[in-house]
């Protein structure tokens, strides 16, 4: 019962965190802790289950613990090879393969430590398992909450749709990954524009301040509210060293060539990173409509990290994701998690240091 009570507390913290601001990594940790303690509670409850059910559950658990890491490492290696064949040997494309090989390496080291009864190897394996346990827990929190975040409803009213850039093919052509973002951005724009109506003015009208009582009758005349402005779409991306044009220009041209109204596009062409995408887009939005709300569009694997950065940069917007090829997911997700892990390095690195120290103390105690 204690584990269930702790799980309920973390679930309440998770719910409160989402209501306050869904763009917080602590929400992912709360959800992960709630799930972990719920699992512990269910495992403890197996003792009270009928013998057949309890035995089956324990066998399944042992199979998952024993074979799960091997299967996962094999899948990562296979995906890594496919990623290299399709996308090339850039470092970012090697992450899934390196993760799978690393898992096999740790398992091999553990087997050698058991066979040789080496205390040094045993301490090294224990330290690695502690580090991997911590990092794996955060990774599962990240993946689980990112999947949930992508399914949360986005606001039905916004002034802007911001499409984040990506690299160009041949220096000027929009690749499929970026085209997916642009098509999702078009959908978001059309949904917002439809709700605001076709007769919304293109620019804000600034009426003169009327006399609240023009007839001198002591009755203020009601002001006529201005119709809402139509949304604008921001293409965000600067020019890389191997690109002939800024990404935002290629993105805007892609949309215009497919019938999107050119006068509803703003081009942010200075940014080099996702954080700069958001900061410089915010400058454009605030110049046109201060304090405006927006919908940010990127690929689905990138949505949660973009949301974390949007909160950090003060952008008033939620993030939606566009579809990505399945083979691209593992390496992209590992890359996104690594970036988030380092973003919170002031917390994560000291914890990793403490785990390393704990492993060293265990080794010294075993001498």
CSV table of C-alpha atoms in Angstrom, one decimal:
chain,number,residue,atom,x,y,z
A,1,UNK,CA,0.0,0.0,0.0
A,2,UNK,CA,2.9,2.4,0.7
A,3,UNK,CA,4.1,2.1,-2.9
A,4,UNK,CA,0.6,2.8,-4.2
A,5,UNK,CA,0.4,5.9,-1.9
A,6,UNK,CA,3.7,7.2,-3.2
A,7,UNK,CA,2.6,6.6,-6.8
A,8,UNK,CA,-0.6,8.6,-6.1
A,9,UNK,CA,1.4,11.5,-4.7
A,10,UNK,CA,3.6,11.7,-7.8
A,11,UNK,CA,0.6,11.3,-10.0
A,12,UNK,CA,-1.0,14.3,-8.3
A,13,UNK,CA,2.2,16.3,-8.7
A,14,UNK,CA,2.3,15.3,-12.4
A,15,UNK,CA,-1.3,16.5,-12.9
A,16,UNK,CA,-0.6,19.8,-11.2
A,17,UNK,CA,2.5,20.3,-13.2
A,18,UNK,CA,0.8,19.7,-16.5
A,19,UNK,CA,-2.0,22.1,-15.6
A,20,UNK,CA,0.5,24.7,-14.6
A,21,UNK,CA,2.8,24.3,-17.6
A,22,UNK,CA,3.0,21.2,-19.7
A,23,UNK,CA,6.4,22.3,-21.1
A,24,UNK,CA,8.5,21.2,-18.0
A,25,UNK,CA,10.8,18.2,-17.8
A,26,UNK,CA,9.8,17.7,-14.2
A,27,UNK,CA,6.4,16.5,-15.4
A,28,UNK,CA,8.2,13.7,-17.2
A,29,UNK,CA,10.0,12.8,-14.0
A,30,UNK,CA,6.9,12.9,-11.9
A,31,UNK,CA,5.1,10.6,-14.4
A,32,UNK,CA,8.1,8.2,-14.4
A,33,UNK,CA,8.2,8.0,-10.6
A,34,UNK,CA,4.5,7.4,-10.4
A,35,UNK,CA,4.8,4.6,-12.9
A,36,UNK,CA,7.8,3.1,-11.1
A,37,UNK,CA,6.1,3.0,-7.7
A,38,UNK,CA,2.9,1.7,-9.2
A,39,UNK,CA,5.0,-1.1,-10.7
A,40,UNK,CA,6.7,-1.8,-7.3
A,41,UNK,CA,3.2,-2.0,-5.7
A,42,UNK,CA,2.0,-4.4,-8.3
A,43,UNK,CA,5.0,-6.6,-7.9
A,44,UNK,CA,4.5,-6.7,-4.1
A,45,UNK,CA,0.8,-7.5,-4.7
A,46,UNK,CA,1.8,-10.6,-6.7
A,47,UNK,CA,2.3,-12.5,-3.4
A,48,UNK,CA,-1.4,-12.2,-2.7
A,49,UNK,CA,-2.4,-13.5,-6.2
A,50,UNK,CA,-3.4,-17.1,-6.9
A,51,UNK,CA,-0.4,-19.4,-7.4
A,52,UNK,CA,-0.9,-19.9,-11.1
A,53,UNK,CA,-1.1,-16.2,-11.8
A,54,UNK,CA,1.8,-15.3,-9.5
A,55,UNK,CA,4.1,-17.9,-11.1
A,56,UNK,CA,3.2,-16.8,-14.6
A,57,UNK,CA,3.8,-13.2,-13.8
A,58,UNK,CA,7.2,-13.9,-12.2
A,59,UNK,CA,8.3,-16.0,-15.2
A,60,UNK,CA,7.3,-13.2,-17.6
A,61,UNK,CA,9.2,-10.7,-15.5
A,62,UNK,CA,12.3,-12.8,-15.5
A,63,UNK,CA,12.1,-13.2,-19.2
A,64,UNK,CA,11.8,-9.5,-19.7
A,65,UNK,CA,14.7,-8.8,-17.4
A,66,UNK,CA,16.9,-11.5,-19.0
A,67,UNK,CA,16.1,-11.1,-22.7
A,68,UNK,CA,14.8,-7.6,-22.9
A,69,UNK,CA,18.3,-5.9,-22.9
A,70,UNK,CA,19.6,-8.4,-25.5
A,71,UNK,CA,16.6,-7.8,-27.8
A,72,UNK,CA,16.8,-4.1,-27.4
A,73,UNK,CA,20.6,-4.0,-28.1
A,74,UNK,CA,20.0,-6.1,-31.2
A,75,UNK,CA,17.2,-3.9,-32.5
A,76,UNK,CA,19.3,-0.8,-31.9
A,77,UNK,CA,22.2,-2.3,-33.9
A,78,UNK,CA,20.0,-3.3,-36.7
A,79,UNK,CA,18.4,0.1,-36.8
A,80,UNK,CA,21.8,1.8,-36.7
A,81,UNK,CA,22.9,-0.1,-39.8
A,82,UNK,CA,19.7,0.8,-41.6
A,83,UNK,CA,20.2,4.5,-40.6
A,84,UNK,CA,23.7,4.5,-42.0
A,85,UNK,CA,22.6,3.0,-45.3
A,86,UNK,CA,19.8,5.5,-45.7
A,87,UNK,CA,21.2,8.7,-44.2
A,88,UNK,CA,25.0,8.3,-44.3
A,89,UNK,CA,27.7,8.1,-41.7
A,90,UNK,CA,27.4,11.4,-40.0
A,91,UNK,CA,28.0,11.2,-36.2
A,92,UNK,CA,24.3,11.8,-35.4
A,93,UNK,CA,23.3,8.8,-37.5
A,94,UNK,CA,25.5,6.5,-35.5
A,95,UNK,CA,23.8,6.9,-32.2
A,96,UNK,CA,21.5,3.9,-32.3
A,97,UNK,CA,24.3,1.6,-33.4
A,98,UNK,CA,26.7,2.9,-30.7
A,99,UNK,CA,24.0,2.5,-28.1
A,100,UNK,CA,23.4,-1.1,-29.1
A,101,UNK,CA,27.1,-1.9,-29.2
A,102,UNK,CA,27.5,-0.2,-25.8
A,103,UNK,CA,24.8,-2.4,-24.3
A,104,UNK,CA,26.4,-5.5,-25.6
A,105,UNK,CA,29.7,-4.3,-24.2
A,106,UNK,CA,28.3,-3.9,-20.7
A,107,UNK,CA,26.7,-7.4,-20.9
A,108,UNK,CA,30.0,-8.9,-22.0
A,109,UNK,CA,31.9,-7.1,-19.2
A,110,UNK,CA,29.4,-8.4,-16.6
A,111,UNK,CA,29.8,-12.0,-17.9
A,112,UNK,CA,33.6,-11.7,-17.7
A,113,UNK,CA,33.3,-10.3,-14.1
A,114,UNK,CA,31.2,-13.3,-13.1
A,115,UNK,CA,33.4,-15.9,-14.7
A,116,UNK,CA,36.7,-14.4,-13.4
A,117,UNK,CA,35.4,-13.3,-10.0
A,118,UNK,CA,37.3,-10.1,-10.5
A,119,UNK,CA,36.4,-7.5,-7.8
A,120,UNK,CA,37.7,-4.7,-10.0
A,121,UNK,CA,35.5,-5.7,-12.9
A,122,UNK,CA,32.6,-6.3,-10.6
A,123,UNK,CA,33.0,-2.8,-9.2
A,124,UNK,CA,33.2,-1.4,-12.7
A,125,UNK,CA,30.1,-3.2,-13.8
A,126,UNK,CA,28.2,-2.1,-10.7
A,127,UNK,CA,29.2,1.5,-11.4
A,128,UNK,CA,28.2,1.3,-15.0
A,129,UNK,CA,24.8,-0.3,-14.0
A,130,UNK,CA,24.2,2.5,-11.6
A,131,UNK,CA,24.9,5.1,-14.2
A,132,UNK,CA,22.9,3.3,-16.9
A,133,UNK,CA,20.0,2.8,-14.5
A,134,UNK,CA,19.8,6.6,-13.8
A,135,UNK,CA,20.2,7.6,-17.4
A,136,UNK,CA,17.8,4.9,-18.6
A,137,UNK,CA,15.2,6.0,-16.1
A,138,UNK,CA,15.4,9.6,-17.4
A,139,UNK,CA,15.4,8.4,-21.0
A,140,UNK,CA,12.2,6.4,-20.4
A,141,UNK,CA,10.7,9.4,-18.6
A,142,UNK,CA,11.6,11.5,-21.7
A,143,UNK,CA,10.2,9.1,-24.2
A,144,UNK,CA,7.0,8.4,-22.3
A,145,UNK,CA,6.2,12.1,-21.6
A,146,UNK,CA,7.2,13.1,-25.1
A,147,UNK,CA,4.7,10.7,-26.5
A,148,UNK,CA,2.0,12.0,-24.2
A,149,UNK,CA,2.9,15.6,-24.9
A,150,UNK,CA,2.4,15.1,-28.7
A,151,UNK,CA,-1.1,13.9,-28.0
A,152,UNK,CA,-2.2,16.8,-25.8
A,153,UNK,CA,-4.7,19.2,-27.4
A,154,UNK,CA,-3.1,22.4,-28.7
A,155,UNK,CA,-4.8,25.8,-28.3
A,156,UNK,CA,-7.5,26.6,-30.7
A,157,UNK,CA,-6.6,30.3,-31.0
A,158,UNK,CA,-3.2,31.6,-31.9
A,159,UNK,CA,-1.8,34.5,-33.9
A,160,UNK,CA,1.2,32.7,-35.4
A,161,UNK,CA,2.3,29.4,-36.7
A,162,UNK,CA,6.1,29.0,-36.4
A,163,UNK,CA,7.7,26.3,-38.5
A,164,UNK,CA,11.3,25.4,-37.4
A,165,UNK,CA,13.9,24.9,-40.1
A,166,UNK,CA,16.1,22.0,-41.0
A,167,UNK,CA,19.0,21.4,-43.4
A,168,UNK,CA,18.4,21.8,-47.2
A,169,UNK,CA,19.2,19.3,-49.9
A,170,UNK,CA,21.8,20.5,-52.4
A,171,UNK,CA,22.0,23.9,-50.6
A,172,UNK,CA,18.5,25.1,-51.6
A,173,UNK,CA,15.9,22.3,-51.9
A,174,UNK,CA,13.5,21.3,-49.1
A,175,UNK,CA,14.1,17.7,-48.0
A,176,UNK,CA,11.2,15.3,-47.0
A,177,UNK,CA,11.7,15.8,-43.3
A,178,UNK,CA,11.3,19.6,-43.6
A,179,UNK,CA,8.5,19.2,-46.1
A,180,UNK,CA,6.7,17.2,-43.5
A,181,UNK,CA,7.0,20.2,-41.1
A,182,UNK,CA,5.8,22.6,-43.7
A,183,UNK,CA,2.7,20.6,-44.5
A,184,UNK,CA,1.9,20.3,-40.8
A,185,UNK,CA,2.4,24.0,-40.5
A,186,UNK,CA,0.0,24.6,-43.4
A,187,UNK,CA,-2.6,22.4,-41.6
A,188,UNK,CA,-2.2,24.3,-38.4
A,189,UNK,CA,-2.5,27.7,-40.2
A,190,UNK,CA,-5.6,26.7,-42.1
A,191,UNK,CA,-7.3,25.5,-38.9
A,192,UNK,CA,-6.6,28.8,-37.2
A,193,UNK,CA,-7.6,30.9,-40.2
A,194,UNK,CA,-10.9,29.0,-40.6
A,195,UNK,CA,-11.9,29.8,-37.0
A,196,UNK,CA,-11.1,33.5,-37.4
A,197,UNK,CA,-13.1,33.8,-40.6
A,198,UNK,CA,-12.2,34.9,-44.2
A,199,UNK,CA,-13.0,38.6,-43.6
A,200,UNK,CA,-10.4,39.3,-40.9
A,201,UNK,CA,-8.2,42.3,-41.7
A,202,UNK,CA,-4.6,41.6,-42.8
A,203,UNK,CA,-3.2,44.3,-40.5
A,204,UNK,CA,-4.3,45.8,-37.2
A,205,UNK,CA,-6.5,48.8,-37.3
A,206,UNK,CA,-5.7,51.4,-34.7
A,207,UNK,CA,-8.9,53.5,-34.1
A,208,UNK,CA,-8.8,56.9,-32.6
A,209,UNK,CA,-9.9,57.1,-29.0
A,210,UNK,CA,-13.7,57.9,-29.1
A,211,UNK,CA,-15.5,60.2,-26.7
A,212,UNK,CA,-17.1,57.9,-24.2
A,213,UNK,CA,-20.1,60.2,-24.0
A,214,UNK,CA,-20.5,61.9,-27.4
A,215,UNK,CA,-24.1,63.2,-26.8
A,216,UNK,CA,-23.4,64.5,-23.3
A,217,UNK,CA,-26.2,62.3,-22.0
A,218,UNK,CA,-24.1,60.6,-19.3
A,219,UNK,CA,-24.2,57.3,-21.2
A,220,UNK,CA,-21.0,55.9,-22.6
A,221,UNK,CA,-21.2,54.7,-26.1
A,222,UNK,CA,-20.0,51.1,-26.5
A,223,UNK,CA,-16.9,50.7,-28.7
A,224,UNK,CA,-17.2,48.3,-31.6
A,225,UNK,CA,-14.7,45.5,-31.1
A,226,UNK,CA,-12.1,45.0,-33.9
A,227,UNK,CA,-12.4,41.7,-35.8
A,228,UNK,CA,-9.5,39.3,-35.0
A,229,UNK,CA,-6.5,39.4,-37.2
A,230,UNK,CA,-5.7,36.4,-39.4
A,231,UNK,CA,-2.8,34.2,-38.3
A,232,UNK,CA,0.7,34.6,-39.9
A,233,UNK,CA,3.1,31.8,-40.6
A,234,UNK,CA,6.8,32.2,-39.7
A,235,UNK,CA,9.4,30.2,-41.5
A,236,UNK,CA,12.4,30.1,-39.3
A,237,UNK,CA,15.9,29.1,-40.3
A,238,UNK,CA,19.2,30.8,-41.3
A,239,UNK,CA,21.8,30.0,-43.9
A,240,UNK,CA,24.2,27.3,-43.1
A,241,UNK,CA,27.8,27.2,-44.5
A,242,UNK,CA,26.8,24.6,-47.1
A,243,UNK,CA,23.5,26.2,-48.1
A,244,UNK,CA,23.0,28.6,-51.0
A,245,UNK,CA,19.9,30.4,-49.5
A,246,UNK,CA,18.6,30.7,-45.9
A,247,UNK,CA,16.4,27.8,-44.9
A,248,UNK,CA,13.5,30.2,-44.2
A,249,UNK,CA,13.5,31.5,-47.8
A,250,UNK,CA,13.5,27.9,-49.2
A,251,UNK,CA,10.7,27.0,-46.9
A,252,UNK,CA,8.6,30.1,-47.9
A,253,UNK,CA,9.2,29.4,-51.6
A,254,UNK,CA,8.1,25.8,-51.0
A,255,UNK,CA,4.8,27.0,-49.5
A,256,UNK,CA,4.1,29.7,-52.1
A,257,UNK,CA,4.8,27.4,-55.0
A,258,UNK,CA,2.0,25.2,-53.5
A,259,UNK,CA,-0.5,28.0,-53.3
A,260,UNK,CA,0.1,29.4,-49.8
A,261,UNK,CA,-0.5,33.2,-49.7
A,262,UNK,CA,2.9,35.0,-49.8
A,263,UNK,CA,1.6,38.0,-47.8
A,264,UNK,CA,0.9,35.7,-44.8
A,265,UNK,CA,4.5,34.5,-44.4
A,266,UNK,CA,7.2,36.1,-42.3
A,267,UNK,CA,10.8,34.9,-42.8
A,268,UNK,CA,13.2,34.6,-39.9
A,269,UNK,CA,16.6,34.1,-41.6
A,270,UNK,CA,19.2,34.6,-38.8
A,271,UNK,CA,18.9,31.5,-36.7
A,272,UNK,CA,21.4,28.6,-36.5
A,273,UNK,CA,19.9,26.5,-33.7
A,274,UNK,CA,16.5,25.6,-32.4
A,275,UNK,CA,16.9,28.0,-29.5
A,276,UNK,CA,17.8,30.8,-32.0
A,277,UNK,CA,14.8,29.8,-34.1
A,278,UNK,CA,12.6,30.5,-31.2
A,279,UNK,CA,14.3,33.6,-29.9
A,280,UNK,CA,14.5,35.4,-33.3
A,281,UNK,CA,10.9,34.3,-34.2
A,282,UNK,CA,9.8,35.8,-30.9
A,283,UNK,CA,11.3,39.2,-32.0
A,284,UNK,CA,9.4,39.1,-35.2
A,285,UNK,CA,6.1,38.2,-33.5
A,286,UNK,CA,6.5,40.8,-30.8
A,287,UNK,CA,7.2,43.5,-33.4
A,288,UNK,CA,3.9,42.7,-35.2
A,289,UNK,CA,1.7,41.7,-32.3
A,290,UNK,CA,3.2,42.0,-28.8
A,291,UNK,CA,2.4,39.1,-26.5
A,292,UNK,CA,1.0,37.0,-29.3
A,293,UNK,CA,0.3,33.3,-28.9
A,294,UNK,CA,1.7,30.8,-31.4
A,295,UNK,CA,1.7,27.2,-32.5
A,296,UNK,CA,5.3,25.8,-33.1
A,297,UNK,CA,5.7,23.1,-35.7
A,298,UNK,CA,8.6,20.6,-35.9
A,299,UNK,CA,9.0,16.9,-36.3
A,300,UNK,CA,7.4,14.7,-33.7
A,301,UNK,CA,10.7,13.3,-32.3
A,302,UNK,CA,11.8,17.0,-31.7
A,303,UNK,CA,8.5,18.3,-30.3
A,304,UNK,CA,9.1,17.9,-26.5
A,305,UNK,CA,12.6,19.4,-26.6
A,306,UNK,CA,11.3,22.3,-28.7
A,307,UNK,CA,8.6,22.8,-26.1
A,308,UNK,CA,11.2,22.9,-23.3
A,309,UNK,CA,13.2,25.5,-25.3
A,310,UNK,CA,10.0,27.6,-26.0
A,311,UNK,CA,9.4,27.9,-22.3
A,312,UNK,CA,13.0,28.8,-21.7
A,313,UNK,CA,13.0,31.5,-24.4
A,314,UNK,CA,9.7,33.0,-23.2
A,315,UNK,CA,7.8,32.0,-26.4
A,316,UNK,CA,4.1,31.8,-25.6
A,317,UNK,CA,3.3,28.7,-27.6
A,318,UNK,CA,2.8,24.9,-27.7
A,319,UNK,CA,4.5,22.5,-30.1
A,320,UNK,CA,2.9,20.1,-32.6
A,321,UNK,CA,4.9,17.4,-34.4
A,322,UNK,CA,4.8,16.2,-38.0
A,323,UNK,CA,5.3,12.5,-38.9
A,324,UNK,CA,8.8,11.1,-39.3
A,325,UNK,CA,10.0,7.8,-40.9
A,326,UNK,CA,10.1,5.0,-38.4
A,327,UNK,CA,13.8,4.1,-39.1
A,328,UNK,CA,14.8,7.7,-38.2
A,329,UNK,CA,13.2,7.6,-34.8
A,330,UNK,CA,15.8,5.8,-32.6
A,331,UNK,CA,18.9,7.9,-33.4
A,332,UNK,CA,16.8,11.1,-33.5
A,333,UNK,CA,15.3,10.3,-30.1
A,334,UNK,CA,18.7,9.5,-28.5
A,335,UNK,CA,20.1,12.7,-29.9
A,336,UNK,CA,17.1,14.7,-28.5
A,337,UNK,CA,17.5,13.1,-25.1
A,338,UNK,CA,21.2,13.8,-25.0
A,339,UNK,CA,20.6,17.4,-25.6
A,340,UNK,CA,17.9,17.6,-22.9
A,341,UNK,CA,20.2,15.7,-20.5
A,342,UNK,CA,23.0,18.2,-21.0
A,343,UNK,CA,20.5,21.1,-20.7
A,344,UNK,CA,20.0,20.0,-17.1
A,345,UNK,CA,23.6,19.2,-16.5
A,346,UNK,CA,23.7,21.1,-13.2
A,347,UNK,CA,21.5,18.4,-11.8
A,348,UNK,CA,22.5,15.4,-13.8
A,349,UNK,CA,26.3,15.6,-13.7
A,350,UNK,CA,26.5,15.8,-9.9
A,351,UNK,CA,24.2,12.8,-9.6
A,352,UNK,CA,26.3,10.9,-12.0
A,353,UNK,CA,29.4,11.9,-10.0
A,354,UNK,CA,27.8,10.7,-6.8
A,355,UNK,CA,27.1,7.3,-8.5
A,356,UNK,CA,30.7,7.0,-9.6
A,357,UNK,CA,31.8,7.8,-6.1
A,358,UNK,CA,29.4,5.1,-4.8
A,359,UNK,CA,30.9,2.6,-7.1
A,360,UNK,CA,34.4,3.5,-6.0
A,361,UNK,CA,33.4,3.1,-2.3
A,362,UNK,CA,32.0,-0.4,-3.0
A,363,UNK,CA,35.2,-1.4,-4.7
A,364,UNK,CA,37.3,-0.1,-1.8
A,365,UNK,CA,35.0,-1.9,0.7
A,366,UNK,CA,35.4,-5.2,-1.2
A,367,UNK,CA,39.2,-5.1,-1.0
